[in-house]
Amino acid sequence: MAAMNRDEAYALMLEHTPSESLQRHMLNVETAMRWYARHWGEDEETYAVTGLLHDFDYELHPEEHPTWGVTYLRERTDASPEILDAIMGHAAYTGTPRTTRLAQTLFAVDELTGLIQAAALIRPDKDVRGVELSSLKKRFKNKGFAAGVNRDEVRQGAEELGVDLDEHFQNVLTAMQAG
């Protein structure tokens, strides 16, 4: 059986995620994951699938996320164990260790894409291409801005990746701006 591809992951995400804002979040995470895959010479398709599916169960099964989704994927798809572990590990409360670069990348980009999207949405044109690193850093320090973004997890994610926080901000911002 061939590994799950991006088109299959995208269809599954749409099927289980009614909210356009959550769909956009998963697409943003996919974009950042692809950027890092290229950066490290890793498999883009694996990173893309992981980004697209990491929250696909969140809306319909919030109390069981991500366990419900990982069980579903394990039983009904050919998603690799590496993808399943990364999805479990992106939710710190599961206690799943992030032992692969894939898992560390998902954890590192997940919350940060939310901050960047929020920074774009307050712009008059709502365009992420106009967000600047200096503005993003300022918004990150303001805990009242995008209060749902876990700043400690953003810092921890960059640290686990071994990337300077400012560099990580720029990497994810560059990825999202390139779309």
mmCIF file of C-alpha atoms in Angstrom, residues 1-178:
data_model
loop_
_atom_site.group_PDB
_atom_site.id
_atom_site.type_symbol
_atom_site.label_atom_id
_atom_site.label_comp_id
_atom_site.label_asym_id
_atom_site.label_seq_id
_atom_site.Cartn_x
_atom_site.Cartn_y
_atom_site.Cartn_z
ATOM 1 C CA MET A 1 0.000 0.000 0.000
ATOM 2 C CA ALA A 2 1.386 3.399 -0.967
ATOM 3 C CA ALA A 3 1.834 6.035 1.697
ATOM 4 C CA MET A 4 -0.931 8.586 2.150
ATOM 5 C CA ASN A 5 -0.469 11.505 -0.219
ATOM 6 C CA ARG A 6 -1.302 15.190 0.043
ATOM 7 C CA ASP A 7 -4.537 14.953 -1.981
ATOM 8 C CA GLU A 8 -5.883 12.183 0.263
ATOM 9 C CA ALA A 9 -4.906 14.139 3.382
ATOM 10 C CA TYR A 10 -6.522 17.304 2.043
ATOM 11 C CA ALA A 11 -9.788 15.471 1.280
ATOM 12 C CA LEU A 12 -9.819 13.930 4.760
ATOM 13 C CA MET A 13 -9.138 17.316 6.354
ATOM 14 C CA LEU A 14 -12.044 18.901 4.452
ATOM 15 C CA GLU A 15 -14.359 16.009 5.313
ATOM 16 C CA HIS A 16 -13.738 16.340 9.064
ATOM 17 C CA THR A 17 -13.182 20.106 9.416
ATOM 18 C CA PRO A 18 -16.205 22.326 8.701
ATOM 19 C CA SER A 19 -14.556 25.558 9.901
ATOM 20 C CA GLU A 20 -12.775 27.589 7.243
ATOM 21 C CA SER A 21 -10.535 29.186 9.872
ATOM 22 C CA LEU A 22 -9.320 25.789 11.109
ATOM 23 C CA GLN A 23 -8.861 24.646 7.509
ATOM 24 C CA ARG A 24 -6.759 27.776 6.879
ATOM 25 C CA HIS A 25 -4.711 27.004 9.999
ATOM 26 C CA MET A 26 -3.943 23.496 8.766
ATOM 27 C CA LEU A 27 -3.022 24.838 5.322
ATOM 28 C CA ASN A 28 -0.689 27.358 6.980
ATOM 29 C CA VAL A 29 0.917 24.590 9.027
ATOM 30 C CA GLU A 30 1.293 22.533 5.836
ATOM 31 C CA THR A 31 3.045 25.496 4.177
ATOM 32 C CA ALA A 32 5.474 25.938 7.076
ATOM 33 C CA MET A 33 6.104 22.183 7.238
ATOM 34 C CA ARG A 34 6.928 22.089 3.513
ATOM 35 C CA TRP A 35 9.335 25.006 3.940
ATOM 36 C CA TYR A 36 11.217 23.206 6.694
ATOM 37 C CA ALA A 37 11.213 19.919 4.727
ATOM 38 C CA ARG A 38 12.909 21.712 1.816
ATOM 39 C CA HIS A 39 15.267 23.492 4.206
ATOM 40 C CA TRP A 40 16.492 20.183 5.655
ATOM 41 C CA GLY A 41 16.208 18.058 2.532
ATOM 42 C CA GLU A 42 13.407 15.966 4.054
ATOM 43 C CA ASP A 43 10.390 14.459 2.273
ATOM 44 C CA GLU A 44 7.957 17.305 1.523
ATOM 45 C CA GLU A 45 4.952 15.048 1.045
ATOM 46 C CA THR A 46 5.343 13.522 4.521
ATOM 47 C CA TYR A 47 5.679 16.955 6.087
ATOM 48 C CA ALA A 48 2.685 18.284 4.106
ATOM 49 C CA VAL A 49 0.434 15.365 5.077
ATOM 50 C CA THR A 50 1.408 15.791 8.732
ATOM 51 C CA GLY A 51 0.622 19.507 8.664
ATOM 52 C CA LEU A 52 -2.722 18.991 6.955
ATOM 53 C CA LEU A 53 -3.891 16.276 9.330
ATOM 54 C CA HIS A 54 -2.574 17.410 12.707
ATOM 55 C CA ASP A 55 -5.886 19.037 13.771
ATOM 56 C CA PHE A 56 -8.366 17.340 11.423
ATOM 57 C CA ASP A 57 -10.262 15.823 14.387
ATOM 58 C CA TYR A 58 -10.176 18.927 16.598
ATOM 59 C CA GLU A 59 -13.523 20.434 15.654
ATOM 60 C CA LEU A 60 -15.648 17.290 15.797
ATOM 61 C CA HIS A 61 -13.797 15.576 18.673
ATOM 62 C CA PRO A 62 -12.191 18.338 20.768
ATOM 63 C CA GLU A 63 -12.160 16.352 24.016
ATOM 64 C CA GLU A 64 -10.418 13.402 22.372
ATOM 65 C CA HIS A 65 -7.993 15.343 20.140
ATOM 66 C CA PRO A 66 -5.509 14.154 18.893
ATOM 67 C CA THR A 67 -6.061 10.590 20.124
ATOM 68 C CA TRP A 68 -9.300 10.214 18.157
ATOM 69 C CA GLY A 69 -7.641 11.388 14.966
ATOM 70 C CA VAL A 70 -4.558 9.210 15.350
ATOM 71 C CA THR A 71 -6.731 6.145 16.031
ATOM 72 C CA TYR A 72 -8.853 6.963 12.972
ATOM 73 C CA LEU A 73 -5.765 7.392 10.789
ATOM 74 C CA ARG A 74 -4.164 4.209 12.115
ATOM 75 C CA GLU A 75 -7.298 2.133 11.473
ATOM 76 C CA ARG A 76 -8.507 3.636 8.194
ATOM 77 C CA THR A 77 -5.519 5.012 6.303
ATOM 78 C CA ASP A 78 -1.948 4.160 5.477
ATOM 79 C CA ALA A 79 -0.509 7.162 7.347
ATOM 80 C CA SER A 80 2.965 6.198 8.555
ATOM 81 C CA PRO A 81 3.795 5.650 12.226
ATOM 82 C CA GLU A 82 6.131 8.671 11.975
ATOM 83 C CA ILE A 83 3.186 10.887 10.963
ATOM 84 C CA LEU A 84 0.978 9.446 13.712
ATOM 85 C CA ASP A 85 3.663 10.028 16.363
ATOM 86 C CA ALA A 86 4.187 13.603 15.172
ATOM 87 C CA ILE A 87 0.456 14.304 15.395
ATOM 88 C CA MET A 88 0.307 12.896 18.923
ATOM 89 C CA GLY A 89 3.411 14.855 19.920
ATOM 90 C CA HIS A 90 2.126 18.221 18.694
ATOM 91 C CA ALA A 91 -0.303 18.234 21.624
ATOM 92 C CA ALA A 92 2.057 18.632 24.581
ATOM 93 C CA TYR A 93 -0.606 17.385 27.004
ATOM 94 C CA THR A 94 -0.444 13.871 25.511
ATOM 95 C CA GLY A 95 3.064 13.453 26.896
ATOM 96 C CA THR A 96 4.190 11.921 23.591
ATOM 97 C CA PRO A 97 7.906 12.573 23.123
ATOM 98 C CA ARG A 98 8.935 14.367 19.950
ATOM 99 C CA THR A 99 11.867 12.222 18.866
ATOM 100 C CA THR A 100 11.892 12.930 15.129
ATOM 101 C CA ARG A 101 12.572 16.103 13.200
ATOM 102 C CA LEU A 102 9.070 15.752 11.721
ATOM 103 C CA ALA A 103 7.462 15.769 15.180
ATOM 104 C CA GLN A 104 9.651 18.616 16.393
ATOM 105 C CA THR A 105 8.838 20.681 13.309
ATOM 106 C CA LEU A 106 5.081 20.197 13.678
ATOM 107 C CA PHE A 107 5.228 21.246 17.320
ATOM 108 C CA ALA A 108 7.421 24.236 16.467
ATOM 109 C CA VAL A 109 5.294 25.643 13.647
ATOM 110 C CA ASP A 110 1.781 24.908 14.943
ATOM 111 C CA GLU A 111 1.312 27.755 17.421
ATOM 112 C CA LEU A 112 3.530 30.178 15.502
ATOM 113 C CA THR A 113 1.415 29.968 12.341
ATOM 114 C CA GLY A 114 -1.548 31.065 14.460
ATOM 115 C CA LEU A 115 0.318 34.128 15.681
ATOM 116 C CA ILE A 116 1.357 35.051 12.143
ATOM 117 C CA GLN A 117 -2.174 34.593 10.812
ATOM 118 C CA ALA A 118 -3.529 36.800 13.602
ATOM 119 C CA ALA A 119 -0.914 39.454 12.778
ATOM 120 C CA ALA A 120 -2.035 39.366 9.144
ATOM 121 C CA LEU A 121 -5.720 39.635 10.026
ATOM 122 C CA ILE A 122 -5.276 42.941 11.872
ATOM 123 C CA ARG A 123 -3.642 44.526 8.824
ATOM 124 C CA PRO A 124 -5.968 46.645 6.665
ATOM 125 C CA ASP A 125 -5.345 44.365 3.670
ATOM 126 C CA LYS A 126 -5.375 41.195 5.858
ATOM 127 C CA ASP A 127 -2.382 40.009 3.822
ATOM 128 C CA VAL A 128 0.386 37.995 5.466
ATOM 129 C CA ARG A 129 2.840 39.333 2.871
ATOM 130 C CA GLY A 130 2.812 42.683 4.669
ATOM 131 C CA VAL A 131 3.694 41.269 8.102
ATOM 132 C CA GLU A 132 7.221 42.187 9.135
ATOM 133 C CA LEU A 133 9.476 40.329 11.550
ATOM 134 C CA SER A 134 9.778 43.353 13.859
ATOM 135 C CA SER A 135 5.988 43.619 14.101
ATOM 136 C CA LEU A 136 5.661 39.891 14.714
ATOM 137 C CA LYS A 137 8.217 39.990 17.527
ATOM 138 C CA LYS A 138 6.368 42.921 19.108
ATOM 139 C CA ARG A 139 3.037 41.072 18.906
ATOM 140 C CA PHE A 140 4.640 37.948 20.383
ATOM 141 C CA LYS A 141 5.672 39.931 23.482
ATOM 142 C CA ASN A 142 2.126 41.285 23.882
ATOM 143 C CA LYS A 143 0.374 38.409 25.667
ATOM 144 C CA GLY A 144 -2.999 40.054 25.044
ATOM 145 C CA PHE A 145 -2.556 39.731 21.289
ATOM 146 C CA ALA A 146 -3.660 36.333 19.955
ATOM 147 C CA ALA A 147 -3.967 35.242 23.568
ATOM 148 C CA GLY A 148 -4.707 31.662 22.538
ATOM 149 C CA VAL A 149 -1.193 31.255 21.149
ATOM 150 C CA ASN A 150 0.962 29.442 23.693
ATOM 151 C CA ARG A 151 4.158 31.496 23.732
ATOM 152 C CA ASP A 152 5.981 28.960 25.905
ATOM 153 C CA GLU A 153 5.320 26.266 23.289
ATOM 154 C CA VAL A 154 6.546 28.572 20.512
ATOM 155 C CA ARG A 155 9.813 29.080 22.435
ATOM 156 C CA GLN A 156 10.077 25.386 23.299
ATOM 157 C CA GLY A 157 9.429 24.402 19.680
ATOM 158 C CA ALA A 158 12.237 26.589 18.351
ATOM 159 C CA GLU A 159 14.546 25.238 21.058
ATOM 160 C CA GLU A 160 13.689 21.604 20.215
ATOM 161 C CA LEU A 161 14.406 22.353 16.550
ATOM 162 C CA GLY A 162 17.721 23.924 17.467
ATOM 163 C CA VAL A 163 16.753 27.151 15.702
ATOM 164 C CA ASP A 164 17.094 30.643 17.164
ATOM 165 C CA LEU A 165 13.647 32.053 17.964
ATOM 166 C CA ASP A 166 14.007 35.083 15.654
ATOM 167 C CA GLU A 167 15.276 32.844 12.857
ATOM 168 C CA HIS A 168 12.325 30.493 13.398
ATOM 169 C CA PHE A 169 9.908 33.442 13.244
ATOM 170 C CA GLN A 170 11.496 34.533 9.973
ATOM 171 C CA ASN A 171 11.456 31.000 8.531
ATOM 172 C CA VAL A 172 7.751 30.475 9.190
ATOM 173 C CA LEU A 173 6.890 34.018 8.120
ATOM 174 C CA THR A 174 8.835 33.523 4.859
ATOM 175 C CA ALA A 175 7.026 30.234 4.264
ATOM 176 C CA MET A 176 3.587 31.735 4.814
ATOM 177 C CA GLN A 177 4.368 34.805 2.724
ATOM 178 C CA ALA A 178 5.445 32.606 -0.182
#
